[in-house]
Amino acid sequence: MATNNPLVGLASVTSATLLQTKLSLYTSYAVGGRVPSETVPEALFWDTRKPYDYVRIDRHPDFDYVIYGGEDHKTGQKNDTEKAYARLVATLKNIIPKVRIDHRWSGQVICTPDGLPYIGENADYQFVATGYCGNGITFGTIAAMMARDWATGRKNPWTDLFAVDRKKIKGATWNYLRENKDYPYYMIKDWIARPESDSVKELKRGDGMIIGSRAKKRAVFRDDQGKIFQLSPVCTHLGCIVKWNPAESTWDCPCHGSRFKPTGEVIAGPAEEPLSPI
Ligand code: FES
Protein backbone atom coordinates (compact mmCIF):
# COMPACT_ATOMS: atom_id res chain seq x y z
CA MET A 1 0.00 0.00 0.00
CA ALA A 2 1.89 3.03 -1.23
CA THR A 3 -0.05 5.56 0.85
CA ASN A 4 2.59 7.12 3.16
CA ASN A 5 0.47 6.21 6.18
CA PRO A 6 -1.13 2.71 5.95
CA LEU A 7 -4.87 2.70 5.25
CA VAL A 8 -7.34 0.04 6.42
CA GLY A 9 -7.31 -1.96 3.18
CA LEU A 10 -7.98 -5.65 3.84
CA ALA A 11 -7.22 -5.46 7.58
CA SER A 12 -10.12 -5.19 10.01
CA VAL A 13 -10.81 -1.69 11.30
CA THR A 14 -9.72 -2.83 14.76
CA SER A 15 -6.31 -4.08 13.65
CA ALA A 16 -5.81 -1.06 11.33
CA THR A 17 -6.63 1.25 14.25
CA LEU A 18 -4.28 -0.66 16.55
CA LEU A 19 -1.46 -0.28 14.00
CA GLN A 20 -2.29 3.43 13.77
CA THR A 21 -1.82 3.85 17.53
CA LYS A 22 1.77 2.62 17.07
CA LEU A 23 2.58 5.28 14.45
CA SER A 24 3.38 8.93 15.20
CA LEU A 25 3.24 11.43 12.37
CA TYR A 26 5.65 14.34 12.46
CA THR A 27 5.85 17.32 10.11
CA SER A 28 9.43 18.11 9.08
CA TYR A 29 10.69 21.20 7.25
CA ALA A 30 13.57 21.91 4.86
CA VAL A 31 15.00 24.84 2.92
CA GLY A 32 17.49 24.65 0.05
CA GLY A 33 19.89 27.09 -1.55
CA ARG A 34 23.03 27.52 -3.64
CA VAL A 35 26.47 28.24 -2.21
CA PRO A 36 29.81 28.69 -4.01
CA SER A 37 31.53 25.35 -4.74
CA GLU A 38 33.25 23.66 -1.80
CA THR A 39 32.01 26.18 0.79
CA VAL A 40 31.01 23.18 2.92
CA PRO A 41 32.61 19.70 2.96
CA GLU A 42 30.52 17.02 1.28
CA ALA A 43 29.10 15.28 4.33
CA LEU A 44 25.94 14.80 6.34
CA PHE A 45 25.80 16.95 9.48
CA TRP A 46 23.25 16.90 12.26
CA ASP A 47 23.03 18.10 15.83
CA THR A 48 21.85 16.21 18.90
CA ARG A 49 18.98 18.49 19.94
CA LYS A 50 15.38 17.38 19.93
CA PRO A 51 14.09 18.13 17.35
CA TYR A 52 17.39 17.96 15.52
CA ASP A 53 18.55 20.03 12.53
CA TYR A 54 20.64 18.66 9.69
CA VAL A 55 22.64 19.82 6.65
CA ARG A 56 23.13 17.92 3.39
CA ILE A 57 25.30 18.95 0.47
CA ASP A 58 24.74 18.19 -3.20
CA ARG A 59 27.72 18.98 -5.43
CA HIS A 60 27.08 20.48 -8.91
CA PRO A 61 29.70 21.46 -11.56
CA ASP A 62 29.48 25.22 -10.82
CA PHE A 63 27.98 25.41 -7.32
CA ASP A 64 26.95 23.34 -4.32
CA TYR A 65 23.37 22.96 -3.21
CA VAL A 66 22.73 22.97 0.53
CA ILE A 67 19.65 21.46 2.14
CA TYR A 68 18.99 22.48 5.71
CA GLY A 69 16.15 20.74 7.56
CA GLY A 70 14.57 20.06 10.92
CA GLU A 71 12.00 21.79 13.18
CA ASP A 72 9.96 18.55 13.39
CA HIS A 73 6.75 18.59 15.39
CA LYS A 74 3.72 16.35 15.65
CA THR A 75 1.46 17.10 12.69
CA GLY A 76 -1.35 19.55 13.45
CA GLN A 77 0.04 20.63 16.82
CA LYS A 78 1.68 23.97 15.93
CA ASN A 79 -0.21 27.15 15.08
CA ASP A 80 2.42 29.27 13.41
CA THR A 81 4.06 26.85 11.01
CA GLU A 82 5.65 29.75 9.08
CA LYS A 83 7.99 30.26 12.05
CA ALA A 84 9.58 26.85 11.41
CA TYR A 85 10.78 28.05 8.00
CA ALA A 86 11.87 31.41 9.42
CA ARG A 87 14.05 29.68 12.04
CA LEU A 88 15.63 27.35 9.47
CA VAL A 89 16.42 30.27 7.13
CA ALA A 90 17.92 32.34 9.98
CA THR A 91 20.10 29.47 11.24
CA LEU A 92 21.31 28.49 7.77
CA LYS A 93 22.21 32.10 6.94
CA ASN A 94 24.05 32.32 10.22
CA ILE A 95 26.11 29.18 9.46
CA ILE A 96 26.62 29.90 5.74
CA PRO A 97 26.08 33.64 5.06
CA LYS A 98 26.68 33.22 1.30
CA VAL A 99 23.72 30.86 0.79
CA ARG A 100 21.04 31.93 -1.74
CA ILE A 101 17.88 30.15 -0.58
CA ASP A 102 15.46 29.35 -3.41
CA HIS A 103 13.31 26.42 -2.21
CA ARG A 104 11.41 25.33 0.87
CA TRP A 105 9.13 22.38 1.57
CA SER A 106 7.71 20.22 4.31
CA GLY A 107 6.81 16.56 4.55
CA GLN A 108 5.68 13.99 7.07
CA VAL A 109 7.87 11.42 8.75
CA ILE A 110 6.30 8.49 10.54
CA CYS A 111 7.95 7.16 13.70
CA THR A 112 7.33 4.11 15.92
CA PRO A 113 7.64 3.63 19.71
CA ASP A 114 10.80 1.48 19.49
CA GLY A 115 12.48 3.28 16.59
CA LEU A 116 12.26 0.40 14.10
CA PRO A 117 9.79 0.39 11.20
CA TYR A 118 6.93 -2.06 10.71
CA ILE A 119 7.56 -4.16 7.62
CA GLY A 120 5.43 -7.23 7.08
CA GLU A 121 2.02 -8.78 6.68
CA ASN A 122 -0.79 -7.17 8.68
CA ALA A 123 -3.70 -8.98 6.98
CA ASP A 124 -4.05 -11.74 4.40
CA TYR A 125 -2.58 -10.48 1.10
CA GLN A 126 -1.68 -7.14 2.71
CA PHE A 127 1.92 -6.14 3.38
CA VAL A 128 2.78 -2.83 5.01
CA ALA A 129 6.09 -1.00 5.30
CA THR A 130 5.98 2.14 7.40
CA GLY A 131 7.58 4.04 10.28
CA TYR A 132 10.95 4.72 8.66
CA CYS A 133 11.26 7.90 10.78
CA GLY A 134 13.51 9.69 8.30
CA ASN A 135 15.59 6.65 7.27
CA GLY A 136 13.63 5.92 4.10
CA ILE A 137 16.55 5.09 1.81
CA THR A 138 17.77 2.34 4.14
CA PHE A 139 14.45 0.95 5.35
CA GLY A 140 12.76 1.37 1.97
CA THR A 141 15.45 -0.83 0.43
CA ILE A 142 15.06 -3.42 3.21
CA ALA A 143 11.26 -3.30 2.76
CA ALA A 144 11.58 -3.92 -0.98
CA MET A 145 13.70 -7.03 -0.34
CA MET A 146 11.28 -8.28 2.31
CA ALA A 147 8.21 -7.61 0.13
CA ARG A 148 9.81 -9.59 -2.70
CA ASP A 149 10.42 -12.55 -0.38
CA TRP A 150 6.91 -12.32 1.08
CA ALA A 151 5.31 -12.22 -2.38
CA THR A 152 7.34 -15.17 -3.64
CA GLY A 153 7.02 -17.26 -0.46
CA ARG A 154 10.72 -17.12 0.46
CA LYS A 155 11.90 -17.04 4.07
CA ASN A 156 13.41 -13.72 5.14
CA PRO A 157 15.77 -13.42 8.15
CA TRP A 158 14.34 -10.04 9.25
CA THR A 159 10.64 -11.02 9.39
CA ASP A 160 10.47 -11.20 13.21
CA LEU A 161 12.58 -8.08 13.76
CA PHE A 162 10.25 -5.81 11.77
CA ALA A 163 6.97 -7.72 12.35
CA VAL A 164 3.88 -5.53 12.70
CA ASP A 165 2.81 -7.53 15.78
CA ARG A 166 6.31 -7.86 17.31
CA LYS A 167 6.61 -8.05 21.04
CA LYS A 168 7.54 -4.91 22.89
CA ILE A 169 11.15 -3.81 22.91
CA LYS A 170 12.53 -2.32 26.15
CA GLY A 171 11.61 1.33 26.63
CA ALA A 172 8.95 1.33 23.92
CA THR A 173 5.94 1.19 26.22
CA TRP A 174 6.53 4.66 27.63
CA ASN A 175 6.95 6.13 24.14
CA TYR A 176 3.76 4.36 23.05
CA LEU A 177 1.76 5.86 25.93
CA ARG A 178 3.29 9.31 25.53
CA GLU A 179 2.49 9.46 21.79
CA ASN A 180 -1.06 8.20 22.32
CA LYS A 181 -2.07 10.72 24.95
CA ASP A 182 -2.53 13.18 22.07
CA TYR A 183 -5.77 11.55 20.99
CA PRO A 184 -7.82 12.03 24.17
CA TYR A 185 -6.09 15.34 24.93
CA TYR A 186 -6.75 17.08 21.60
CA MET A 187 -10.12 15.41 21.20
CA ILE A 188 -11.46 16.98 24.42
CA LYS A 189 -9.52 20.25 24.27
CA ASP A 190 -10.47 21.17 20.69
CA TRP A 191 -14.11 20.10 20.95
CA ILE A 192 -14.72 22.42 23.91
CA ALA A 193 -12.39 25.23 22.76
CA ARG A 194 -13.78 28.53 21.57
CA PRO A 195 -13.27 28.95 17.78
CA GLU A 196 -10.73 31.51 16.54
CA SER A 197 -13.54 33.82 15.37
CA ASP A 198 -17.33 33.94 15.22
CA SER A 199 -17.50 35.39 11.72
CA VAL A 200 -15.77 35.05 8.35
CA LYS A 201 -15.09 38.81 8.23
CA GLU A 202 -11.63 38.39 9.75
CA LEU A 203 -10.63 35.70 7.27
CA LYS A 204 -8.07 36.94 4.73
CA ARG A 205 -7.74 35.60 1.18
CA GLY A 206 -5.71 32.39 1.05
CA ASP A 207 -6.28 31.75 4.74
CA GLY A 208 -8.25 29.25 6.82
CA MET A 209 -9.77 29.45 10.28
CA ILE A 210 -12.04 27.60 12.69
CA ILE A 211 -15.13 29.80 12.92
CA GLY A 212 -18.50 29.66 14.69
CA SER A 213 -19.48 28.92 18.27
CA ARG A 214 -18.23 26.32 20.78
CA ALA A 215 -21.08 24.01 19.85
CA LYS A 216 -21.08 24.67 16.09
CA LYS A 217 -17.63 24.94 14.59
CA ARG A 218 -16.78 25.26 10.90
CA ALA A 219 -13.45 24.96 9.09
CA VAL A 220 -13.60 27.92 6.70
CA PHE A 221 -11.19 28.71 3.86
CA ARG A 222 -11.21 31.83 1.65
CA ASP A 223 -9.42 31.29 -1.68
CA ASP A 224 -7.36 33.91 -3.52
CA GLN A 225 -10.43 35.08 -5.46
CA GLY A 226 -12.37 35.57 -2.22
CA LYS A 227 -14.60 32.49 -2.54
CA ILE A 228 -15.50 30.90 0.80
CA PHE A 229 -15.45 27.13 1.43
CA GLN A 230 -17.11 25.88 4.61
CA LEU A 231 -16.36 22.40 5.94
CA SER A 232 -17.02 20.33 8.99
CA PRO A 233 -13.82 20.57 11.09
CA VAL A 234 -14.33 17.00 12.36
CA CYS A 235 -11.56 14.71 11.12
CA THR A 236 -13.07 11.72 9.35
CA HIS A 237 -10.59 9.31 10.98
CA LEU A 238 -11.62 9.33 14.65
CA GLY A 239 -13.32 12.67 15.16
CA CYS A 240 -10.73 15.21 16.36
CA ILE A 241 -10.91 18.86 15.25
CA VAL A 242 -8.54 19.85 12.43
CA LYS A 243 -6.27 22.90 12.56
CA TRP A 244 -5.28 25.32 9.74
CA ASN A 245 -1.62 25.03 8.69
CA PRO A 246 -0.73 28.47 7.28
CA ALA A 247 2.67 27.48 5.85
CA GLU A 248 1.25 24.69 3.67
CA SER A 249 -2.41 25.77 3.32
CA THR A 250 -3.82 22.49 4.61
CA TRP A 251 -6.12 21.31 7.37
CA ASP A 252 -4.04 19.07 9.69
CA CYS A 253 -5.33 16.78 12.44
CA PRO A 254 -3.40 16.87 15.74
CA CYS A 255 -4.48 13.37 16.78
CA HIS A 256 -2.97 10.97 14.20
CA GLY A 257 -1.70 13.40 11.56
CA SER A 258 -4.30 13.21 8.76
CA ARG A 259 -4.05 16.11 6.32
CA PHE A 260 -6.70 17.63 4.04
CA LYS A 261 -6.68 20.19 1.22
CA PRO A 262 -8.21 23.61 1.98
CA THR A 263 -11.35 22.36 0.20
CA GLY A 264 -11.47 19.16 2.31
CA GLU A 265 -10.03 16.37 0.10
CA VAL A 266 -7.65 13.92 1.85
CA ILE A 267 -3.91 14.46 1.25
CA ALA A 268 -2.60 12.00 3.85
CA GLY A 269 -4.26 9.32 5.98
CA PRO A 270 -5.14 7.65 8.22
CA ALA A 271 -8.38 9.48 7.27
CA GLU A 272 -9.75 8.09 4.02
CA GLU A 273 -12.82 10.33 3.61
CA PRO A 274 -12.82 14.10 2.90
CA LEU A 275 -14.02 16.72 5.39
CA SER A 276 -17.78 17.16 4.83
CA PRO A 277 -18.85 20.37 3.13
CA ILE A 278 -21.36 22.54 4.99
S1 FES B 1 -6.13 11.54 12.26
FE1 FES B 1 -7.11 10.37 13.77
S2 FES B 1 -8.70 11.67 14.43
FE2 FES B 1 -7.75 12.79 12.85
CSV table of C-alpha atoms and ligand atoms in Angstrom, one decimal:
chain,number,residue,atom,x,y,z
A,1,MET,CA,0.0,0.0,0.0
A,2,ALA,CA,1.9,3.0,-1.2
A,3,THR,CA,0.0,5.6,0.9
A,4,ASN,CA,2.6,7.1,3.2
A,5,ASN,CA,0.5,6.2,6.2
A,6,PRO,CA,-1.1,2.7,6.0
A,7,LEU,CA,-4.9,2.7,5.3
A,8,VAL,CA,-7.3,0.0,6.4
A,9,GLY,CA,-7.3,-2.0,3.2
A,10,LEU,CA,-8.0,-5.7,3.8
A,11,ALA,CA,-7.2,-5.5,7.6
A,12,SER,CA,-10.1,-5.2,10.0
A,13,VAL,CA,-10.8,-1.7,11.3
A,14,THR,CA,-9.7,-2.8,14.8
A,15,SER,CA,-6.3,-4.1,13.7
A,16,ALA,CA,-5.8,-1.1,11.3
A,17,THR,CA,-6.6,1.3,14.3
A,18,LEU,CA,-4.3,-0.7,16.5
A,19,LEU,CA,-1.5,-0.3,14.0
A,20,GLN,CA,-2.3,3.4,13.8
A,21,THR,CA,-1.8,3.9,17.5
A,22,LYS,CA,1.8,2.6,17.1
A,23,LEU,CA,2.6,5.3,14.4
A,24,SER,CA,3.4,8.9,15.2
A,25,LEU,CA,3.2,11.4,12.4
A,26,TYR,CA,5.7,14.3,12.5
A,27,THR,CA,5.8,17.3,10.1
A,28,SER,CA,9.4,18.1,9.1
A,29,TYR,CA,10.7,21.2,7.2
A,30,ALA,CA,13.6,21.9,4.9
A,31,VAL,CA,15.0,24.8,2.9
A,32,GLY,CA,17.5,24.7,0.1
A,33,GLY,CA,19.9,27.1,-1.5
A,34,ARG,CA,23.0,27.5,-3.6
A,35,VAL,CA,26.5,28.2,-2.2
A,36,PRO,CA,29.8,28.7,-4.0
A,37,SER,CA,31.5,25.4,-4.7
A,38,GLU,CA,33.2,23.7,-1.8
A,39,THR,CA,32.0,26.2,0.8
A,40,VAL,CA,31.0,23.2,2.9
A,41,PRO,CA,32.6,19.7,3.0
A,42,GLU,CA,30.5,17.0,1.3
A,43,ALA,CA,29.1,15.3,4.3
A,44,LEU,CA,25.9,14.8,6.3
A,45,PHE,CA,25.8,16.9,9.5
A,46,TRP,CA,23.3,16.9,12.3
A,47,ASP,CA,23.0,18.1,15.8
A,48,THR,CA,21.9,16.2,18.9
A,49,ARG,CA,19.0,18.5,19.9
A,50,LYS,CA,15.4,17.4,19.9
A,51,PRO,CA,14.1,18.1,17.3
A,52,TYR,CA,17.4,18.0,15.5
A,53,ASP,CA,18.5,20.0,12.5
A,54,TYR,CA,20.6,18.7,9.7
A,55,VAL,CA,22.6,19.8,6.7
A,56,ARG,CA,23.1,17.9,3.4
A,57,ILE,CA,25.3,18.9,0.5
A,58,ASP,CA,24.7,18.2,-3.2
A,59,ARG,CA,27.7,19.0,-5.4
A,60,HIS,CA,27.1,20.5,-8.9
A,61,PRO,CA,29.7,21.5,-11.6
A,62,ASP,CA,29.5,25.2,-10.8
A,63,PHE,CA,28.0,25.4,-7.3
A,64,ASP,CA,27.0,23.3,-4.3
A,65,TYR,CA,23.4,23.0,-3.2
A,66,VAL,CA,22.7,23.0,0.5
A,67,ILE,CA,19.6,21.5,2.1
A,68,TYR,CA,19.0,22.5,5.7
A,69,GLY,CA,16.1,20.7,7.6
A,70,GLY,CA,14.6,20.1,10.9
A,71,GLU,CA,12.0,21.8,13.2
A,72,ASP,CA,10.0,18.5,13.4
A,73,HIS,CA,6.8,18.6,15.4
A,74,LYS,CA,3.7,16.3,15.7
A,75,THR,CA,1.5,17.1,12.7
A,76,GLY,CA,-1.4,19.6,13.4
A,77,GLN,CA,0.0,20.6,16.8
A,78,LYS,CA,1.7,24.0,15.9
A,79,ASN,CA,-0.2,27.1,15.1
A,80,ASP,CA,2.4,29.3,13.4
A,81,THR,CA,4.1,26.9,11.0
A,82,GLU,CA,5.7,29.8,9.1
A,83,LYS,CA,8.0,30.3,12.0
A,84,ALA,CA,9.6,26.8,11.4
A,85,TYR,CA,10.8,28.0,8.0
A,86,ALA,CA,11.9,31.4,9.4
A,87,ARG,CA,14.0,29.7,12.0
A,88,LEU,CA,15.6,27.4,9.5
A,89,VAL,CA,16.4,30.3,7.1
A,90,ALA,CA,17.9,32.3,10.0
A,91,THR,CA,20.1,29.5,11.2
A,92,LEU,CA,21.3,28.5,7.8
A,93,LYS,CA,22.2,32.1,6.9
A,94,ASN,CA,24.1,32.3,10.2
A,95,ILE,CA,26.1,29.2,9.5
A,96,ILE,CA,26.6,29.9,5.7
A,97,PRO,CA,26.1,33.6,5.1
A,98,LYS,CA,26.7,33.2,1.3
A,99,VAL,CA,23.7,30.9,0.8
A,100,ARG,CA,21.0,31.9,-1.7
A,101,ILE,CA,17.9,30.1,-0.6
A,102,ASP,CA,15.5,29.4,-3.4
A,103,HIS,CA,13.3,26.4,-2.2
A,104,ARG,CA,11.4,25.3,0.9
A,105,TRP,CA,9.1,22.4,1.6
A,106,SER,CA,7.7,20.2,4.3
A,107,GLY,CA,6.8,16.6,4.6
A,108,GLN,CA,5.7,14.0,7.1
A,109,VAL,CA,7.9,11.4,8.7
A,110,ILE,CA,6.3,8.5,10.5
A,111,CYS,CA,7.9,7.2,13.7
A,112,THR,CA,7.3,4.1,15.9
A,113,PRO,CA,7.6,3.6,19.7
A,114,ASP,CA,10.8,1.5,19.5
A,115,GLY,CA,12.5,3.3,16.6
A,116,LEU,CA,12.3,0.4,14.1
A,117,PRO,CA,9.8,0.4,11.2
A,118,TYR,CA,6.9,-2.1,10.7
A,119,ILE,CA,7.6,-4.2,7.6
A,120,GLY,CA,5.4,-7.2,7.1
A,121,GLU,CA,2.0,-8.8,6.7
A,122,ASN,CA,-0.8,-7.2,8.7
A,123,ALA,CA,-3.7,-9.0,7.0
A,124,ASP,CA,-4.1,-11.7,4.4
A,125,TYR,CA,-2.6,-10.5,1.1
A,126,GLN,CA,-1.7,-7.1,2.7
A,127,PHE,CA,1.9,-6.1,3.4
A,128,VAL,CA,2.8,-2.8,5.0
A,129,ALA,CA,6.1,-1.0,5.3
A,130,THR,CA,6.0,2.1,7.4
A,131,GLY,CA,7.6,4.0,10.3
A,132,TYR,CA,11.0,4.7,8.7
A,133,CYS,CA,11.3,7.9,10.8
A,134,GLY,CA,13.5,9.7,8.3
A,135,ASN,CA,15.6,6.7,7.3
A,136,GLY,CA,13.6,5.9,4.1
A,137,ILE,CA,16.5,5.1,1.8
A,138,THR,CA,17.8,2.3,4.1
A,139,PHE,CA,14.5,0.9,5.4
A,140,GLY,CA,12.8,1.4,2.0
A,141,THR,CA,15.4,-0.8,0.4
A,142,ILE,CA,15.1,-3.4,3.2
A,143,ALA,CA,11.3,-3.3,2.8
A,144,ALA,CA,11.6,-3.9,-1.0
A,145,MET,CA,13.7,-7.0,-0.3
A,146,MET,CA,11.3,-8.3,2.3
A,147,ALA,CA,8.2,-7.6,0.1
A,148,ARG,CA,9.8,-9.6,-2.7
A,149,ASP,CA,10.4,-12.5,-0.4
A,150,TRP,CA,6.9,-12.3,1.1
A,151,ALA,CA,5.3,-12.2,-2.4
A,152,THR,CA,7.3,-15.2,-3.6
A,153,GLY,CA,7.0,-17.3,-0.5
A,154,ARG,CA,10.7,-17.1,0.5
A,155,LYS,CA,11.9,-17.0,4.1
A,156,ASN,CA,13.4,-13.7,5.1
A,157,PRO,CA,15.8,-13.4,8.2
A,158,TRP,CA,14.3,-10.0,9.3
A,159,THR,CA,10.6,-11.0,9.4
A,160,ASP,CA,10.5,-11.2,13.2
A,161,LEU,CA,12.6,-8.1,13.8
A,162,PHE,CA,10.2,-5.8,11.8
A,163,ALA,CA,7.0,-7.7,12.3
A,164,VAL,CA,3.9,-5.5,12.7
A,165,ASP,CA,2.8,-7.5,15.8
A,166,ARG,CA,6.3,-7.9,17.3
A,167,LYS,CA,6.6,-8.0,21.0
A,168,LYS,CA,7.5,-4.9,22.9
A,169,ILE,CA,11.1,-3.8,22.9
A,170,LYS,CA,12.5,-2.3,26.1
A,171,GLY,CA,11.6,1.3,26.6
A,172,ALA,CA,9.0,1.3,23.9
A,173,THR,CA,5.9,1.2,26.2
A,174,TRP,CA,6.5,4.7,27.6
A,175,ASN,CA,6.9,6.1,24.1
A,176,TYR,CA,3.8,4.4,23.0
A,177,LEU,CA,1.8,5.9,25.9
A,178,ARG,CA,3.3,9.3,25.5
A,179,GLU,CA,2.5,9.5,21.8
A,180,ASN,CA,-1.1,8.2,22.3
A,181,LYS,CA,-2.1,10.7,25.0
A,182,ASP,CA,-2.5,13.2,22.1
A,183,TYR,CA,-5.8,11.6,21.0
A,184,PRO,CA,-7.8,12.0,24.2
A,185,TYR,CA,-6.1,15.3,24.9
A,186,TYR,CA,-6.8,17.1,21.6
A,187,MET,CA,-10.1,15.4,21.2
A,188,ILE,CA,-11.5,17.0,24.4
A,189,LYS,CA,-9.5,20.3,24.3
A,190,ASP,CA,-10.5,21.2,20.7
A,191,TRP,CA,-14.1,20.1,20.9
A,192,ILE,CA,-14.7,22.4,23.9
A,193,ALA,CA,-12.4,25.2,22.8
A,194,ARG,CA,-13.8,28.5,21.6
A,195,PRO,CA,-13.3,29.0,17.8
A,196,GLU,CA,-10.7,31.5,16.5
A,197,SER,CA,-13.5,33.8,15.4
A,198,ASP,CA,-17.3,33.9,15.2
A,199,SER,CA,-17.5,35.4,11.7
A,200,VAL,CA,-15.8,35.1,8.3
A,201,LYS,CA,-15.1,38.8,8.2
A,202,GLU,CA,-11.6,38.4,9.8
A,203,LEU,CA,-10.6,35.7,7.3
A,204,LYS,CA,-8.1,36.9,4.7
A,205,ARG,CA,-7.7,35.6,1.2
A,206,GLY,CA,-5.7,32.4,1.1
A,207,ASP,CA,-6.3,31.8,4.7
A,208,GLY,CA,-8.2,29.2,6.8
A,209,MET,CA,-9.8,29.5,10.3
A,210,ILE,CA,-12.0,27.6,12.7
A,211,ILE,CA,-15.1,29.8,12.9
A,212,GLY,CA,-18.5,29.7,14.7
A,213,SER,CA,-19.5,28.9,18.3
A,214,ARG,CA,-18.2,26.3,20.8
A,215,ALA,CA,-21.1,24.0,19.8
A,216,LYS,CA,-21.1,24.7,16.1
A,217,LYS,CA,-17.6,24.9,14.6
A,218,ARG,CA,-16.8,25.3,10.9
A,219,ALA,CA,-13.5,25.0,9.1
A,220,VAL,CA,-13.6,27.9,6.7
A,221,PHE,CA,-11.2,28.7,3.9
A,222,ARG,CA,-11.2,31.8,1.7
A,223,ASP,CA,-9.4,31.3,-1.7
A,224,ASP,CA,-7.4,33.9,-3.5
A,225,GLN,CA,-10.4,35.1,-5.5
A,226,GLY,CA,-12.4,35.6,-2.2
A,227,LYS,CA,-14.6,32.5,-2.5
A,228,ILE,CA,-15.5,30.9,0.8
A,229,PHE,CA,-15.4,27.1,1.4
A,230,GLN,CA,-17.1,25.9,4.6
A,231,LEU,CA,-16.4,22.4,5.9
A,232,SER,CA,-17.0,20.3,9.0
A,233,PRO,CA,-13.8,20.6,11.1
A,234,VAL,CA,-14.3,17.0,12.4
A,235,CYS,CA,-11.6,14.7,11.1
A,236,THR,CA,-13.1,11.7,9.4
A,237,HIS,CA,-10.6,9.3,11.0
A,238,LEU,CA,-11.6,9.3,14.7
A,239,GLY,CA,-13.3,12.7,15.2
A,240,CYS,CA,-10.7,15.2,16.4
A,241,ILE,CA,-10.9,18.9,15.2
A,242,VAL,CA,-8.5,19.8,12.4
A,243,LYS,CA,-6.3,22.9,12.6
A,244,TRP,CA,-5.3,25.3,9.7
A,245,ASN,CA,-1.6,25.0,8.7
A,246,PRO,CA,-0.7,28.5,7.3
A,247,ALA,CA,2.7,27.5,5.8
A,248,GLU,CA,1.3,24.7,3.7
A,249,SER,CA,-2.4,25.8,3.3
A,250,THR,CA,-3.8,22.5,4.6
A,251,TRP,CA,-6.1,21.3,7.4
A,252,ASP,CA,-4.0,19.1,9.7
A,253,CYS,CA,-5.3,16.8,12.4
A,254,PRO,CA,-3.4,16.9,15.7
A,255,CYS,CA,-4.5,13.4,16.8
A,256,HIS,CA,-3.0,11.0,14.2
A,257,GLY,CA,-1.7,13.4,11.6
A,258,SER,CA,-4.3,13.2,8.8
A,259,ARG,CA,-4.1,16.1,6.3
A,260,PHE,CA,-6.7,17.6,4.0
A,261,LYS,CA,-6.7,20.2,1.2
A,262,PRO,CA,-8.2,23.6,2.0
A,263,THR,CA,-11.4,22.4,0.2
A,264,GLY,CA,-11.5,19.2,2.3
A,265,GLU,CA,-10.0,16.4,0.1
A,266,VAL,CA,-7.6,13.9,1.8
A,267,ILE,CA,-3.9,14.5,1.3
A,268,ALA,CA,-2.6,12.0,3.8
A,269,GLY,CA,-4.3,9.3,6.0
A,270,PRO,CA,-5.1,7.6,8.2
A,271,ALA,CA,-8.4,9.5,7.3
A,272,GLU,CA,-9.8,8.1,4.0
A,273,GLU,CA,-12.8,10.3,3.6
A,274,PRO,CA,-12.8,14.1,2.9
A,275,LEU,CA,-14.0,16.7,5.4
A,276,SER,CA,-17.8,17.2,4.8
A,277,PRO,CA,-18.8,20.4,3.1
A,278,ILE,CA,-21.4,22.5,5.0
B,1,FES,S1,-6.1,11.5,12.3
B,1,FES,FE1,-7.1,10.4,13.8
B,1,FES,S2,-8.7,11.7,14.4
B,1,FES,FE2,-7.8,12.8,12.8
